[in-house]
GROMACS .gro file of C-alpha atoms in nm:
model
  328
    1MET     CA    1  -2.475   3.115   4.375
    2ARG     CA    2  -2.361   2.964   4.702
    3LEU     CA    3  -2.361   3.211   4.991
    4GLY     CA    4  -2.269   3.191   5.355
    5VAL     CA    5  -2.446   3.399   5.619
    6LEU     CA    6  -2.265   3.429   5.950
    7ASP     CA    7  -2.498   3.562   6.219
    8VAL     CA    8  -2.332   3.666   6.545
    9GLY     CA    9  -2.612   3.695   6.799
   10SER     CA   10  -2.635   3.743   7.173
   11ASN     CA   11  -2.654   3.369   7.239
   12THR     CA   12  -2.521   3.185   6.936
   13VAL     CA   13  -2.306   3.222   6.628
   14HIS     CA   14  -2.480   3.061   6.332
   15LEU     CA   15  -2.341   2.988   5.986
   16LEU     CA   16  -2.603   2.917   5.721
   17VAL     CA   17  -2.483   2.802   5.378
   18VAL     CA   18  -2.740   2.835   5.100
   19ASP     CA   19  -2.771   2.806   4.725
   20ALA     CA   20  -2.955   3.119   4.617
   21ARG     CA   21  -3.053   3.314   4.308
   22ARG     CA   22  -3.277   3.614   4.262
   23GLY     CA   23  -3.635   3.505   4.208
   24GLY     CA   24  -3.565   3.161   4.350
   25HIS     CA   25  -3.616   2.998   4.688
   26PRO     CA   26  -3.291   3.001   4.893
   27THR     CA   27  -3.201   2.636   4.949
   28PRO     CA   28  -3.022   2.560   5.279
   29MET     CA   29  -2.719   2.337   5.227
   30SER     CA   30  -2.575   2.329   5.578
   31SER     CA   31  -2.615   2.490   5.918
   32THR     CA   32  -2.347   2.519   6.186
   33LYS     CA   33  -2.397   2.670   6.531
   34ALA     CA   34  -2.188   2.752   6.835
   35SER     CA   35  -2.325   2.873   7.167
   36LEU     CA   36  -2.100   3.160   7.281
   37ARG     CA   37  -2.341   3.359   7.503
   38LEU     CA   38  -2.165   3.683   7.413
   39ALA     CA   39  -2.416   3.892   7.605
   40GLU     CA   40  -2.298   3.724   7.924
   41ALA     CA   41  -1.938   3.819   7.839
   42ILE     CA   42  -2.008   4.192   7.872
   43ASP     CA   43  -1.834   4.335   8.178
   44GLY     CA   44  -1.948   4.609   8.414
   45SER     CA   45  -1.815   4.883   8.188
   46GLY     CA   46  -2.011   4.753   7.891
   47LYS     CA   47  -1.711   4.599   7.714
   48LEU     CA   48  -1.693   4.254   7.561
   49THR     CA   49  -1.433   4.077   7.774
   50ARG     CA   50  -1.105   3.948   7.638
   51LYS     CA   51  -1.225   3.591   7.691
   52GLY     CA   52  -1.547   3.663   7.503
   53ALA     CA   53  -1.359   3.827   7.217
   54ASP     CA   54  -1.117   3.533   7.203
   55LYS     CA   55  -1.406   3.289   7.166
   56LEU     CA   56  -1.566   3.507   6.900
   57VAL     CA   57  -1.248   3.533   6.693
   58GLU     CA   58  -1.184   3.159   6.721
   59THR     CA   59  -1.539   3.072   6.617
   60ILE     CA   60  -1.550   3.314   6.324
   61ASP     CA   61  -1.217   3.183   6.198
   62GLU     CA   62  -1.346   2.825   6.217
   63PHE     CA   63  -1.678   2.908   6.050
   64ALA     CA   64  -1.508   3.109   5.773
   65LYS     CA   65  -1.304   2.800   5.688
   66ILE     CA   66  -1.623   2.592   5.680
   67ALA     CA   67  -1.781   2.845   5.442
   68THR     CA   68  -1.477   2.828   5.214
   69SER     CA   69  -1.468   2.448   5.214
   70SER     CA   70  -1.843   2.449   5.140
   71GLY     CA   71  -1.781   2.645   4.820
   72CYS     CA   72  -1.933   2.976   4.927
   73LYS     CA   73  -1.877   3.254   4.676
   74GLU     CA   74  -1.918   3.509   4.951
   75LEU     CA   75  -1.951   3.515   5.329
   76MET     CA   76  -2.184   3.780   5.472
   77ALA     CA   77  -2.098   3.827   5.838
   78PHE     CA   78  -2.324   4.033   6.063
   79ALA     CA   79  -2.352   4.098   6.434
   80THR     CA   80  -2.661   4.207   6.624
   81SER     CA   81  -2.736   4.318   6.978
   82ALA     CA   82  -2.445   4.186   7.187
   83VAL     CA   83  -2.168   4.329   6.967
   84ARG     CA   84  -2.379   4.632   6.876
   85ASP     CA   85  -2.419   4.730   7.241
   86ALA     CA   86  -2.060   4.660   7.349
   87THR     CA   87  -1.871   4.982   7.421
   88ASN     CA   88  -1.558   4.835   7.260
   89SER     CA   89  -1.734   4.706   6.948
   90ASP     CA   90  -1.500   4.893   6.712
   91ASP     CA   91  -1.197   4.725   6.869
   92VAL     CA   92  -1.366   4.384   6.853
   93LEU     CA   93  -1.458   4.429   6.486
   94ALA     CA   94  -1.102   4.537   6.402
   95ARG     CA   95  -0.959   4.234   6.579
   96VAL     CA   96  -1.195   3.998   6.396
   97ARG     CA   97  -1.095   4.151   6.063
   98ASN     CA   98  -0.721   4.144   6.138
   99GLU     CA   99  -0.710   3.790   6.274
  100THR     CA  100  -0.965   3.614   6.052
  101GLY     CA  101  -0.996   3.829   5.740
  102VAL     CA  102  -1.373   3.845   5.793
  103ALA     CA  103  -1.532   4.190   5.772
  104LEU     CA  104  -1.793   4.154   6.046
  105GLN     CA  105  -2.058   4.425   6.015
  106VAL     CA  106  -2.290   4.544   6.289
  107LEU     CA  107  -2.657   4.571   6.199
  108SER     CA  108  -2.855   4.849   6.361
  109GLY     CA  109  -3.170   4.744   6.542
  110VAL     CA  110  -3.385   4.915   6.280
  111ASN     CA  111  -3.211   4.735   5.993
  112GLU     CA  112  -3.246   4.408   6.181
  113SER     CA  113  -3.620   4.475   6.199
  114ARG     CA  114  -3.640   4.577   5.831
  115LEU     CA  115  -3.453   4.275   5.698
  116THR     CA  116  -3.658   4.036   5.908
  117PHE     CA  117  -3.972   4.198   5.771
  118LEU     CA  118  -3.844   4.153   5.415
  119ALA     CA  119  -3.805   3.779   5.476
  120VAL     CA  120  -4.156   3.757   5.622
  121ARG     CA  121  -4.306   3.947   5.328
  122ARG     CA  122  -4.136   3.721   5.074
  123TRP     CA  123  -4.251   3.411   5.260
  124TYR     CA  124  -4.619   3.510   5.272
  125GLY     CA  125  -4.638   3.715   4.951
  126TRP     CA  126  -4.842   4.016   4.849
  127SER     CA  127  -5.176   3.846   4.910
  128ALA     CA  128  -5.112   3.865   5.285
  129GLY     CA  129  -5.186   4.239   5.281
  130ARG     CA  130  -5.056   4.441   5.574
  131ILE     CA  131  -4.826   4.231   5.790
  132THR     CA  132  -4.723   4.304   6.147
  133ASN     CA  133  -4.421   4.108   6.269
  134ILE     CA  134  -4.268   4.046   6.613
  135ASP     CA  135  -3.916   3.909   6.658
  136ILE     CA  136  -3.754   3.835   6.995
  137GLY     CA  137  -3.378   3.790   7.013
  138GLY     CA  138  -3.142   3.747   7.302
  139GLY     CA  139  -3.077   4.118   7.337
  140SER     CA  140  -3.358   4.300   7.157
  141LEU     CA  141  -3.719   4.298   7.045
  142GLU     CA  142  -3.804   4.401   6.689
  143LEU     CA  143  -4.148   4.517   6.573
  144SER     CA  144  -4.245   4.601   6.216
  145SER     CA  145  -4.551   4.659   6.001
  146GLY     CA  146  -4.615   4.733   5.636
  147VAL     CA  147  -4.788   4.655   5.309
  148ASP     CA  148  -4.474   4.660   5.093
  149GLU     CA  149  -4.134   4.492   5.125
  150GLU     CA  150  -4.007   4.798   5.311
  151PRO     CA  151  -4.207   4.829   5.635
  152ASP     CA  152  -4.387   5.150   5.723
  153VAL     CA  153  -4.268   5.108   6.081
  154ALA     CA  154  -3.955   4.923   6.196
  155LEU     CA  155  -3.859   4.944   6.562
  156SER     CA  156  -3.604   4.785   6.792
  157LEU     CA  157  -3.619   4.783   7.171
  158PRO     CA  158  -3.361   4.650   7.422
  159LEU     CA  159  -3.602   4.385   7.546
  160GLY     CA  160  -3.439   4.058   7.448
  161ALA     CA  161  -3.503   3.735   7.636
  162GLY     CA  162  -3.145   3.691   7.753
  163ARG     CA  163  -3.105   4.053   7.859
  164LEU     CA  164  -3.423   4.048   8.069
  165THR     CA  165  -3.335   3.714   8.225
  166ARG     CA  166  -3.006   3.858   8.350
  167GLU     CA  167  -3.167   4.181   8.470
  168TRP     CA  168  -3.492   4.050   8.617
  169LEU     CA  169  -3.507   3.673   8.660
  170GLN     CA  170  -3.180   3.568   8.820
  171ASP     CA  171  -3.344   3.316   9.057
  172ASP     CA  172  -3.415   2.964   8.936
  173PRO     CA  173  -3.711   2.928   8.923
  174PRO     CA  174  -3.772   3.303   8.899
  175GLY     CA  175  -4.055   3.335   9.152
  176ARG     CA  176  -4.408   3.467   9.110
  177ARG     CA  177  -4.330   3.816   9.240
  178ARG     CA  178  -4.047   3.881   8.995
  179VAL     CA  179  -4.251   3.742   8.706
  180ALA     CA  180  -4.541   3.973   8.797
  181MET     CA  181  -4.307   4.273   8.829
  182LEU     CA  182  -4.146   4.205   8.491
  183ARG     CA  183  -4.487   4.158   8.330
  184ASP     CA  184  -4.605   4.499   8.454
  185TRP     CA  185  -4.278   4.667   8.356
  186LEU     CA  186  -4.290   4.522   8.006
  187ASP     CA  187  -4.642   4.650   7.950
  188ASN     CA  188  -4.514   5.003   8.011
  189GLU     CA  189  -4.200   4.956   7.802
  190VAL     CA  190  -4.380   4.818   7.496
  191ALA     CA  191  -4.684   5.049   7.504
  192GLU     CA  192  -4.539   5.339   7.303
  193ALA     CA  193  -4.386   5.115   7.037
  194GLY     CA  194  -4.709   4.920   7.014
  195ALA     CA  195  -4.903   5.242   6.955
  196LYS     CA  196  -4.666   5.338   6.671
  197VAL     CA  197  -4.711   5.002   6.502
  198LEU     CA  198  -5.089   5.013   6.542
  199GLY     CA  199  -5.088   5.366   6.405
  200ALA     CA  200  -4.947   5.237   6.077
  201GLY     CA  201  -5.265   5.043   6.011
  202THR     CA  202  -5.464   4.735   6.107
  203PRO     CA  203  -5.279   4.419   6.003
  204ASP     CA  204  -5.431   4.157   5.778
  205LEU     CA  205  -5.178   3.905   5.907
  206THR     CA  206  -4.988   3.896   6.237
  207VAL     CA  207  -4.661   3.705   6.233
  208ALA     CA  208  -4.381   3.612   6.472
  209THR     CA  209  -4.026   3.506   6.394
  210SER     CA  210  -3.725   3.384   6.597
  211LYS     CA  211  -3.626   3.073   6.788
  212THR     CA  212  -3.806   3.207   7.095
  213PHE     CA  213  -4.142   3.211   6.919
  214ARG     CA  214  -4.082   2.873   6.756
  215SER     CA  215  -4.012   2.723   7.099
  216LEU     CA  216  -4.319   2.887   7.253
  217ALA     CA  217  -4.539   2.762   6.971
  218ARG     CA  218  -4.401   2.410   7.008
  219LEU     CA  219  -4.466   2.418   7.383
  220THR     CA  220  -4.830   2.509   7.318
  221GLY     CA  221  -4.886   2.229   7.069
  222ALA     CA  222  -4.749   2.341   6.732
  223ALA     CA  223  -4.591   2.084   6.502
  224PRO     CA  224  -4.226   1.991   6.568
  225SER     CA  225  -3.950   2.118   6.341
  226GLY     CA  226  -3.924   1.774   6.184
  227ALA     CA  227  -4.263   1.829   6.020
  228GLY     CA  228  -4.099   2.080   5.785
  229PRO     CA  229  -4.112   2.458   5.739
  230ARG     CA  230  -4.437   2.470   5.541
  231VAL     CA  231  -4.657   2.328   5.815
  232LYS     CA  232  -4.876   2.604   5.960
  233ARG     CA  233  -4.778   2.689   6.317
  234THR     CA  234  -4.948   2.941   6.542
  235LEU     CA  235  -4.925   3.078   6.894
  236THR     CA  236  -5.230   3.215   7.075
  237ALA     CA  237  -5.239   3.469   7.356
  238ALA     CA  238  -5.451   3.232   7.566
  239GLY     CA  239  -5.209   2.945   7.517
  240LEU     CA  240  -4.916   3.172   7.599
  241ARG     CA  241  -5.072   3.283   7.929
  242GLN     CA  242  -5.124   2.923   8.034
  243LEU     CA  243  -4.771   2.834   7.931
  244ILE     CA  244  -4.617   3.117   8.136
  245ALA     CA  245  -4.800   2.999   8.447
  246PHE     CA  246  -4.654   2.652   8.390
  247ILE     CA  247  -4.291   2.716   8.291
  248SER     CA  248  -4.232   3.002   8.537
  249ARG     CA  249  -4.261   2.750   8.823
  250MET     CA  250  -4.000   2.518   8.671
  251THR     CA  251  -3.623   2.524   8.704
  252ALA     CA  252  -3.414   2.582   8.392
  253ALA     CA  253  -3.301   2.219   8.407
  254ASP     CA  254  -3.662   2.100   8.404
  255ARG     CA  255  -3.753   2.338   8.120
  256ALA     CA  256  -3.464   2.198   7.917
  257GLU     CA  257  -3.637   1.860   7.928
  258LEU     CA  258  -3.941   1.998   7.746
  259GLU     CA  259  -3.968   1.925   7.375
  260GLY     CA  260  -3.871   2.228   7.171
  261VAL     CA  261  -3.654   2.391   7.439
  262SER     CA  262  -3.276   2.356   7.411
  263ALA     CA  263  -3.048   2.361   7.713
  264GLU     CA  264  -2.904   2.700   7.617
  265ARG     CA  265  -3.251   2.853   7.566
  266ALA     CA  266  -3.412   2.704   7.877
  267PRO     CA  267  -3.290   2.973   8.121
  268GLN     CA  268  -3.439   3.257   7.914
  269ILE     CA  269  -3.762   3.107   7.779
  270VAL     CA  270  -3.970   3.255   8.064
  271ALA     CA  271  -3.849   3.608   7.989
  272GLY     CA  272  -3.902   3.543   7.619
  273ALA     CA  273  -4.258   3.432   7.685
  274LEU     CA  274  -4.326   3.746   7.888
  275VAL     CA  275  -4.191   3.968   7.607
  276ALA     CA  276  -4.408   3.781   7.358
  277GLU     CA  277  -4.712   3.826   7.581
  278ALA     CA  278  -4.650   4.198   7.632
  279SER     CA  279  -4.593   4.253   7.259
  280MET     CA  280  -4.909   4.070   7.159
  281ARG     CA  281  -5.107   4.260   7.421
  282ALA     CA  282  -4.969   4.598   7.311
  283LEU     CA  283  -5.057   4.517   6.950
  284SER     CA  284  -5.401   4.375   7.038
  285ILE     CA  285  -5.305   4.040   6.884
  286ASP     CA  286  -5.479   3.715   6.975
  287THR     CA  287  -5.286   3.485   6.740
  288VAL     CA  288  -4.958   3.496   6.550
  289ASP     CA  289  -4.846   3.275   6.264
  290ILE     CA  290  -4.491   3.145   6.305
  291CYS     CA  291  -4.276   3.227   6.002
  292PRO     CA  292  -3.976   2.998   5.937
  293TRP     CA  293  -3.783   3.277   5.764
  294ALA     CA  294  -3.626   3.562   5.960
  295LEU     CA  295  -3.313   3.778   5.964
  296ARG     CA  296  -3.070   3.543   5.790
  297GLU     CA  297  -3.309   3.487   5.501
  298GLY     CA  298  -3.373   3.861   5.483
  299LEU     CA  299  -2.999   3.922   5.450
  300ILE     CA  300  -2.976   3.672   5.165
  301LEU     CA  301  -3.274   3.818   4.981
  302ARG     CA  302  -3.147   4.174   5.019
  303LYS     CA  303  -2.803   4.070   4.895
  304LEU     CA  304  -2.950   3.920   4.579
  305ASP     CA  305  -3.168   4.227   4.521
  306SER     CA  306  -2.877   4.467   4.569
  307GLU     CA  307  -2.664   4.285   4.314
  308ALA     CA  308  -2.947   4.293   4.061
  309ASP     CA  309  -3.059   4.655   4.100
  310GLY     CA  310  -2.736   4.821   4.215
  311THR     CA  311  -2.881   4.961   4.537
  312ALA     CA  312  -2.702   4.964   4.870
  313PHE     CA  313  -2.705   4.630   5.051
  314VAL     CA  314  -2.837   4.788   5.372
  315GLU     CA  315  -2.951   5.147   5.340
  316THR     CA  316  -2.886   5.410   5.604
  317SER     CA  317  -3.168   5.601   5.771
  318ALA     CA  318  -3.093   5.904   5.553
  319GLU     CA  319  -3.113   5.697   5.234
  320LEU     CA  320  -3.442   5.545   5.343
  321ALA     CA  321  -3.591   5.886   5.423
  322LYS     CA  322  -3.486   6.017   5.080
  323ALA     CA  323  -3.632   5.712   4.905
  324LYS     CA  324  -3.965   5.759   5.081
  325GLY     CA  325  -3.965   6.127   4.986
  326ASP     CA  326  -3.896   6.042   4.621
  327ARG     CA  327  -4.187   5.797   4.616
  328ARG     CA  328  -4.418   6.073   4.736
   0.00000   0.00000   0.00000
């Protein structure tokens, strides 16, 4: 079955077309991206601006046509932090539906964390034991841990790389004082969530997902993307500390010249590195493996499972609580 996954994030809109079947490896057929920077189109009242909404509608309409021409049986369209946090999100979703015919759904932060964890679990398999995963997006940070496909703990915090860049690191380069202040603030912000994740159990495998982590790993010596998804890539806490000292003194333009850092990601890679550092410190992690699968793959896998077993595509908190109670 050919599926399209349309992921509307804080920085980019990404259409992934895959051939997928339950029990099989989803095979990517095409990938199309557009950099909209929706999080930067939020005005002082918390609304997505008219200009931002116009760009979103135009892009979704274009990508929906690409999905159709690619032979997709279904297009799954989801939005994360930027649309989720906008105070006029209902109006934006209605406009997208009316003008493009696409039913864009907003994922909660917890479901974003859960679905990413599902993808990680399927990638590494049961032999990995307890997995703890960290995912850094443009608007939020997701933490999860578990021994099954459903994590025991799934958390989402408003600590995305783009959000923190806008709030803390407006100067270019950001300056040592602001970097130090953000580092201290992040330690406090992540501490409680880190304790909850650690309380679930000691991980057998620590993993990181997202473009931010892939870029950080590449900057510290991991294999380039051209080497393929099955090459082992890691990021160490020691390497990350050294990297922060280096890139925090560079301008965004200079960072964009580094291999593994795109022009649109360059302004926020310092904040992303600081979030990664704080998360690893809060979880007492020295090394993370970089997983090539993340939210989009989790959405595909959950879709296939739901069609096979008749369960809800994305369960609500109440449904999850009931399911856990039934298992007990």
